[in-house]
Short mmCIF file of C-alpha atoms in Angstrom, two decimals:
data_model
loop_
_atom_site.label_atom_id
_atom_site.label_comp_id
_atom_site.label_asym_id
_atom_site.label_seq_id
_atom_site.Cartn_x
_atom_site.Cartn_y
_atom_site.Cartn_z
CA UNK A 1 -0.51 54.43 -56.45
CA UNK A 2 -0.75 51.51 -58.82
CA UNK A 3 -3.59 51.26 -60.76
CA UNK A 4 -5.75 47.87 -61.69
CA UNK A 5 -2.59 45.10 -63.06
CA UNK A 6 -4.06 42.41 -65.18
CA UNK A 7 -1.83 40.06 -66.78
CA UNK A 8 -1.18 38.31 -69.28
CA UNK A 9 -1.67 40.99 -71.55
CA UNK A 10 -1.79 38.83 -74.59
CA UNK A 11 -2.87 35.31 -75.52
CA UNK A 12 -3.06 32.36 -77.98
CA UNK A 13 -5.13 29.34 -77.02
CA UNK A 14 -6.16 26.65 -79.00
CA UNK A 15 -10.14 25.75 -79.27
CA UNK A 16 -10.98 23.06 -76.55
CA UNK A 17 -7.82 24.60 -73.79
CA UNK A 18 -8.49 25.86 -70.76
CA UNK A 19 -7.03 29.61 -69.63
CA UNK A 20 -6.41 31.55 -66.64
CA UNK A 21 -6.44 35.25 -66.28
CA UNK A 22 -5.43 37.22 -63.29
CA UNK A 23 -5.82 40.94 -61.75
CA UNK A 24 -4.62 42.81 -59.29
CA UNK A 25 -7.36 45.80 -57.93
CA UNK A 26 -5.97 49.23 -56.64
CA UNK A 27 -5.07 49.20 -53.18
CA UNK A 28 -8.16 49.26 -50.86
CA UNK A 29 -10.41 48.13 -53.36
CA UNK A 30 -12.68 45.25 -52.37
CA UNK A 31 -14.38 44.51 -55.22
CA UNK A 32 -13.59 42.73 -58.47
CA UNK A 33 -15.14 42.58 -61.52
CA UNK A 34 -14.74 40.87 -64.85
CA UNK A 35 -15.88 42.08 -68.22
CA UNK A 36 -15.52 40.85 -71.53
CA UNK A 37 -15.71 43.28 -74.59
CA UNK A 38 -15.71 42.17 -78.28
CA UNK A 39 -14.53 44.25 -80.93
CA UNK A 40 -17.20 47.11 -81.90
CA UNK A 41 -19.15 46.49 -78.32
CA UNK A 42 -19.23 47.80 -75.18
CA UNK A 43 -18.14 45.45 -72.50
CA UNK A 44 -20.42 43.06 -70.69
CA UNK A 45 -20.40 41.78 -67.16
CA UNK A 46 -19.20 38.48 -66.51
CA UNK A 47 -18.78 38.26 -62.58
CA UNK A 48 -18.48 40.49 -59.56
CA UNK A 49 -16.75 39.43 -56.46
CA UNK A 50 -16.31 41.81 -52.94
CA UNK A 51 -14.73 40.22 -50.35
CA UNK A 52 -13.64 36.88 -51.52
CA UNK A 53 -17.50 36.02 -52.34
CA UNK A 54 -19.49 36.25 -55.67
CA UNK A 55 -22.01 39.24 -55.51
CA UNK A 56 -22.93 39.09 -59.53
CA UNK A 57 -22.92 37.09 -62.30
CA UNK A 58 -23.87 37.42 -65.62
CA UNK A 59 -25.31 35.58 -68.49
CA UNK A 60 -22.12 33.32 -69.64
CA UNK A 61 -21.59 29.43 -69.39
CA UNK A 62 -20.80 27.68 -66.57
CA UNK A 63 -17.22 27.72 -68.54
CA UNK A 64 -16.19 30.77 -67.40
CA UNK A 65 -15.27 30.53 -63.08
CA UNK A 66 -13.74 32.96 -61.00
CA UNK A 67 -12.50 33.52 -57.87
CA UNK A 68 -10.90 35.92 -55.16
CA UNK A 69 -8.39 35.96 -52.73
CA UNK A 70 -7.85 37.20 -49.47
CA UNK A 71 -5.57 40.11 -51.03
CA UNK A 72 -8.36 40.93 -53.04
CA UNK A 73 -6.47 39.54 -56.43
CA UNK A 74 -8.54 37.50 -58.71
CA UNK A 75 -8.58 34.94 -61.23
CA UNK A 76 -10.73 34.17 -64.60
CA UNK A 77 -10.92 30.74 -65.81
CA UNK A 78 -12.38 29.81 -69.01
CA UNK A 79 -12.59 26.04 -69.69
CA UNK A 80 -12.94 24.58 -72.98
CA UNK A 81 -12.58 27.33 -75.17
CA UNK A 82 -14.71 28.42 -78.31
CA UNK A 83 -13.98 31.03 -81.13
CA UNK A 84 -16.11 33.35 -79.81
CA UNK A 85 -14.32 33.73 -76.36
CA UNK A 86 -12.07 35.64 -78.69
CA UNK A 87 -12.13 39.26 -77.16
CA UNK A 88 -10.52 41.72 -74.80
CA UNK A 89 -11.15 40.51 -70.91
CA UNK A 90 -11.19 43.81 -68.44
CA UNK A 91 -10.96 43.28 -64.75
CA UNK A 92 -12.01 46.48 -62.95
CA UNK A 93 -11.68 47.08 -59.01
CA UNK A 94 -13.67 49.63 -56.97
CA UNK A 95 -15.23 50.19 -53.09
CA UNK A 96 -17.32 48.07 -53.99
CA UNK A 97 -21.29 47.92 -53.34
CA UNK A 98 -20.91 49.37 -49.78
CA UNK A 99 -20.79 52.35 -51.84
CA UNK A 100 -23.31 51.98 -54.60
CA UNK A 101 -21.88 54.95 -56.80
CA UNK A 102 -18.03 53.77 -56.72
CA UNK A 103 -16.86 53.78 -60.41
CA UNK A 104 -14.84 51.40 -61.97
CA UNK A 105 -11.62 51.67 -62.04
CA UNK A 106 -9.96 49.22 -65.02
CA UNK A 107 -6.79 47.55 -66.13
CA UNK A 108 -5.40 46.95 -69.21
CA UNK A 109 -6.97 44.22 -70.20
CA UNK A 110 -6.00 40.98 -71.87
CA UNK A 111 -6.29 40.37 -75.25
CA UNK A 112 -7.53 36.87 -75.79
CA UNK A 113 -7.22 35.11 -79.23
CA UNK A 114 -8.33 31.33 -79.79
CA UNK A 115 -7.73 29.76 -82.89
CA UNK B 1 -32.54 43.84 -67.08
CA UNK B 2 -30.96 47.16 -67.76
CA UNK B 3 -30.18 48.40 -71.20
CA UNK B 4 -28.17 51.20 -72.23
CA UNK B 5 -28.54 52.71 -75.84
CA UNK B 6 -26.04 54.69 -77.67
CA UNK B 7 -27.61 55.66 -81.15
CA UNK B 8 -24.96 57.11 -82.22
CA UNK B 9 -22.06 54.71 -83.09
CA UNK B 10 -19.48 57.91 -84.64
CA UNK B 11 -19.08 61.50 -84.76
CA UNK B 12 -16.85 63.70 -86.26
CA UNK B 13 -16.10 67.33 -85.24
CA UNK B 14 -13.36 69.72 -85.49
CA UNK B 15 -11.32 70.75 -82.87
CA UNK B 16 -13.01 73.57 -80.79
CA UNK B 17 -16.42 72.56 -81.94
CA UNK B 18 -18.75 71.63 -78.72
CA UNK B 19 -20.10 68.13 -78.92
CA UNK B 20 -23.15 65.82 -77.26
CA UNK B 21 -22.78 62.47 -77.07
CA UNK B 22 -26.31 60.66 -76.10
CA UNK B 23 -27.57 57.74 -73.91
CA UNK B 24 -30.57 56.39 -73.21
CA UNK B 25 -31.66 54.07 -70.95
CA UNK B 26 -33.98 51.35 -69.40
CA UNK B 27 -34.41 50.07 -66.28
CA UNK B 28 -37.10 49.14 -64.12
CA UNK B 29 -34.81 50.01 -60.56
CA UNK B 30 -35.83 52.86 -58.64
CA UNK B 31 -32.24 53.89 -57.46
CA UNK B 32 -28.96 53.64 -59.73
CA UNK B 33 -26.49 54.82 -60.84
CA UNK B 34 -25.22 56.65 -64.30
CA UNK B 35 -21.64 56.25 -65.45
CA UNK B 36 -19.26 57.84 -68.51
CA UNK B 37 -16.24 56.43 -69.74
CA UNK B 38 -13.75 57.14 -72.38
CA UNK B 39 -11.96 54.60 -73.72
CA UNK B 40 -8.71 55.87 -75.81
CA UNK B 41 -6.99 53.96 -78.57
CA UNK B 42 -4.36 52.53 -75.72
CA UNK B 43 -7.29 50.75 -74.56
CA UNK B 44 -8.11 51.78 -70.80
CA UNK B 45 -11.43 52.31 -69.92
CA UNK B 46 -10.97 55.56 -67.53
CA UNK B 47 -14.11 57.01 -65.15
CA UNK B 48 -14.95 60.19 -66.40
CA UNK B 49 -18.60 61.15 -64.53
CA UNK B 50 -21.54 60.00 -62.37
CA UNK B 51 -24.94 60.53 -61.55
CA UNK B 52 -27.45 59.31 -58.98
CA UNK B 53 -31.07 59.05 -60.05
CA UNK B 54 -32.31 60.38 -57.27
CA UNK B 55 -30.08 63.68 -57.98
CA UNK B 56 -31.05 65.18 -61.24
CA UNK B 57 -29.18 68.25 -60.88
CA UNK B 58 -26.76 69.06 -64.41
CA UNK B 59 -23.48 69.89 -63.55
CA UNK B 60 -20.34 70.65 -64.94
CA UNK B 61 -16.93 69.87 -64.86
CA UNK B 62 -14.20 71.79 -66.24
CA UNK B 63 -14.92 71.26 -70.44
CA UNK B 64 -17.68 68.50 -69.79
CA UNK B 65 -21.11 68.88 -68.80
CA UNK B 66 -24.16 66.10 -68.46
CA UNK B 67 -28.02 66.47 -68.79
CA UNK B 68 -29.48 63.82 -66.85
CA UNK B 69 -33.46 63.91 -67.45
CA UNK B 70 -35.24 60.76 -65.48
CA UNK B 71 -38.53 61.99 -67.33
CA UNK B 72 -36.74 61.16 -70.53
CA UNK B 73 -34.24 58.27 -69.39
CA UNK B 74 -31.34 59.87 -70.55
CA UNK B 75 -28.20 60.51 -69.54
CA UNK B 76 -26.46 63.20 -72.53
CA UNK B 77 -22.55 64.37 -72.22
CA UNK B 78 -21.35 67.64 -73.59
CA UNK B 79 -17.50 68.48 -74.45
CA UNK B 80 -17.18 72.07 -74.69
CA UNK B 81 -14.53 73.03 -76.71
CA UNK B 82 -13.53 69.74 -78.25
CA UNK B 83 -9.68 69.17 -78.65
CA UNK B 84 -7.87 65.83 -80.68
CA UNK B 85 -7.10 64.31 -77.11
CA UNK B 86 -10.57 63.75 -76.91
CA UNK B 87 -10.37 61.57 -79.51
CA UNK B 88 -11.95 58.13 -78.16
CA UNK B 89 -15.02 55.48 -77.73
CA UNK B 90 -17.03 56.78 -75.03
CA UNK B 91 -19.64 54.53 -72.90
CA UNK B 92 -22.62 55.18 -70.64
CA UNK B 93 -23.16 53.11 -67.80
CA UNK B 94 -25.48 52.31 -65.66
CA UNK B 95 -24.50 50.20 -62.11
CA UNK B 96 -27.40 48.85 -60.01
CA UNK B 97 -26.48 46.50 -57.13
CA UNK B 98 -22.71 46.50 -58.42
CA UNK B 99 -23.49 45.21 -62.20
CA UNK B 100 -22.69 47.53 -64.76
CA UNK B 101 -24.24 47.71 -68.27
CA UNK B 102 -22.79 49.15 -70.95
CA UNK B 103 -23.97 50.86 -74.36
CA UNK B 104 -21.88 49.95 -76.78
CA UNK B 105 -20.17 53.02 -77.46
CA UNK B 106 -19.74 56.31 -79.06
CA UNK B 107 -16.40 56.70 -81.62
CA UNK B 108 -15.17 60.29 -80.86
CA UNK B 109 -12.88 61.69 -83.74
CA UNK B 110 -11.93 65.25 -82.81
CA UNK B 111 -10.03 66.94 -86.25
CA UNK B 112 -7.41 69.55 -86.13
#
């Protein structure tokens, strides 16, 4: 079975540009979640979404937006970019909290560089 | 809020050597959960273990092992036997209500 798919796996944005990030969850996964991890840290929860609505959120600007769709895929947006949005974006998928003690289950991530 | 603290940020043994890697935590939930991951240089975060807090039973699996003490909030992880594939950045977890917070990481070198 195919694991989490994130893609791109790499990018270069310019400060002030707006990007787009997308994942794919494992097949009969419900729930999405994005994490962001800097160099040196472990990674920290930006949103959680189960069944096309937003369960979780965490403490980032109103710059960052996701959102699901009905295949479960989801998207990352991150408006109006800074330097320190520079880091490694995760999207994991799992049961989601219909079963509290489902692991995560990651992708690749993307690597995210703004200059 | 949750917090998860890894005090140790590297550790070096030699292959065969067992190994503990530690985590503590706070949290203010009655019921949650306890994760492990390894992370390897290629980058994937991979599930590794899991504990309930209402389930403080130790356990092991294969070469890994886990002390969970609630008393104590912590959550330790044993390799037994240590090999150089083990070589990684491991991370406690702990999920409540589908957030998970992470410590930020133990740096694994395992030494032929």
């Amino acid at each position: 079975d195919a694991g989490v798919t994130q893609s791109p796996t790499h990018l270069i944005k310019t400060r002030g540009q707006q990007v787009t990030l997308r994942c794919s969850p494992i097949s009969g996964h419900k729930s999405v979640s994005w994490y962001q991890q800097v160099l040196g840290q472990g990674p920290q929860f930006i949103f959680q979404y189960y069944e096309k609505e937003e369960r979780g959120r965490g403490n980032f600007p109103d710059r960052f937006s996701a959102r699901q769709f009905p295949n479960y895929s989801s998207e990352l947006n991150v408006n109006a970019l800074l330097l320190g949005d520079s880091a490694l974006y995760l999207c994991a998928s799992s049961l989601g909290y219909r079963v509290p003690n489902s692991p995560l289950h990651f992708g690749n991530g993307t690597r995210l560089t703004v200059t | 809020a949750q917090k998860v603290t890894q005090a140790q940020t590297e550790i070096s043994v030699v292959e065969k050597e067992d190994v503990t890697l530690d985590c503590v935590y706070e949290t203010r939930d009655t019921t949650y959960y306890l994760f492990w991951y390894k992370q390897p240089p290629s980058g994937e975060l991979v599930f590794l273990i899991r504990r309930n807090s209402f389930d403080e039973q130790n356990e092991i699996s294969g070469r890994y092992s886990w002390n969970f003490q609630k008393s104590t909030s912590s959550f330790n992880f044993t390799i037994t036997a240590s090999q150089v594939v083990d070589s990684a950045v491991y991370f406690c977890a702990l999920k409540y209500l589908g957030k998970s917070t992470f410590g930020d990481g133990t740096t694994l070198t395992v030494k032929p």
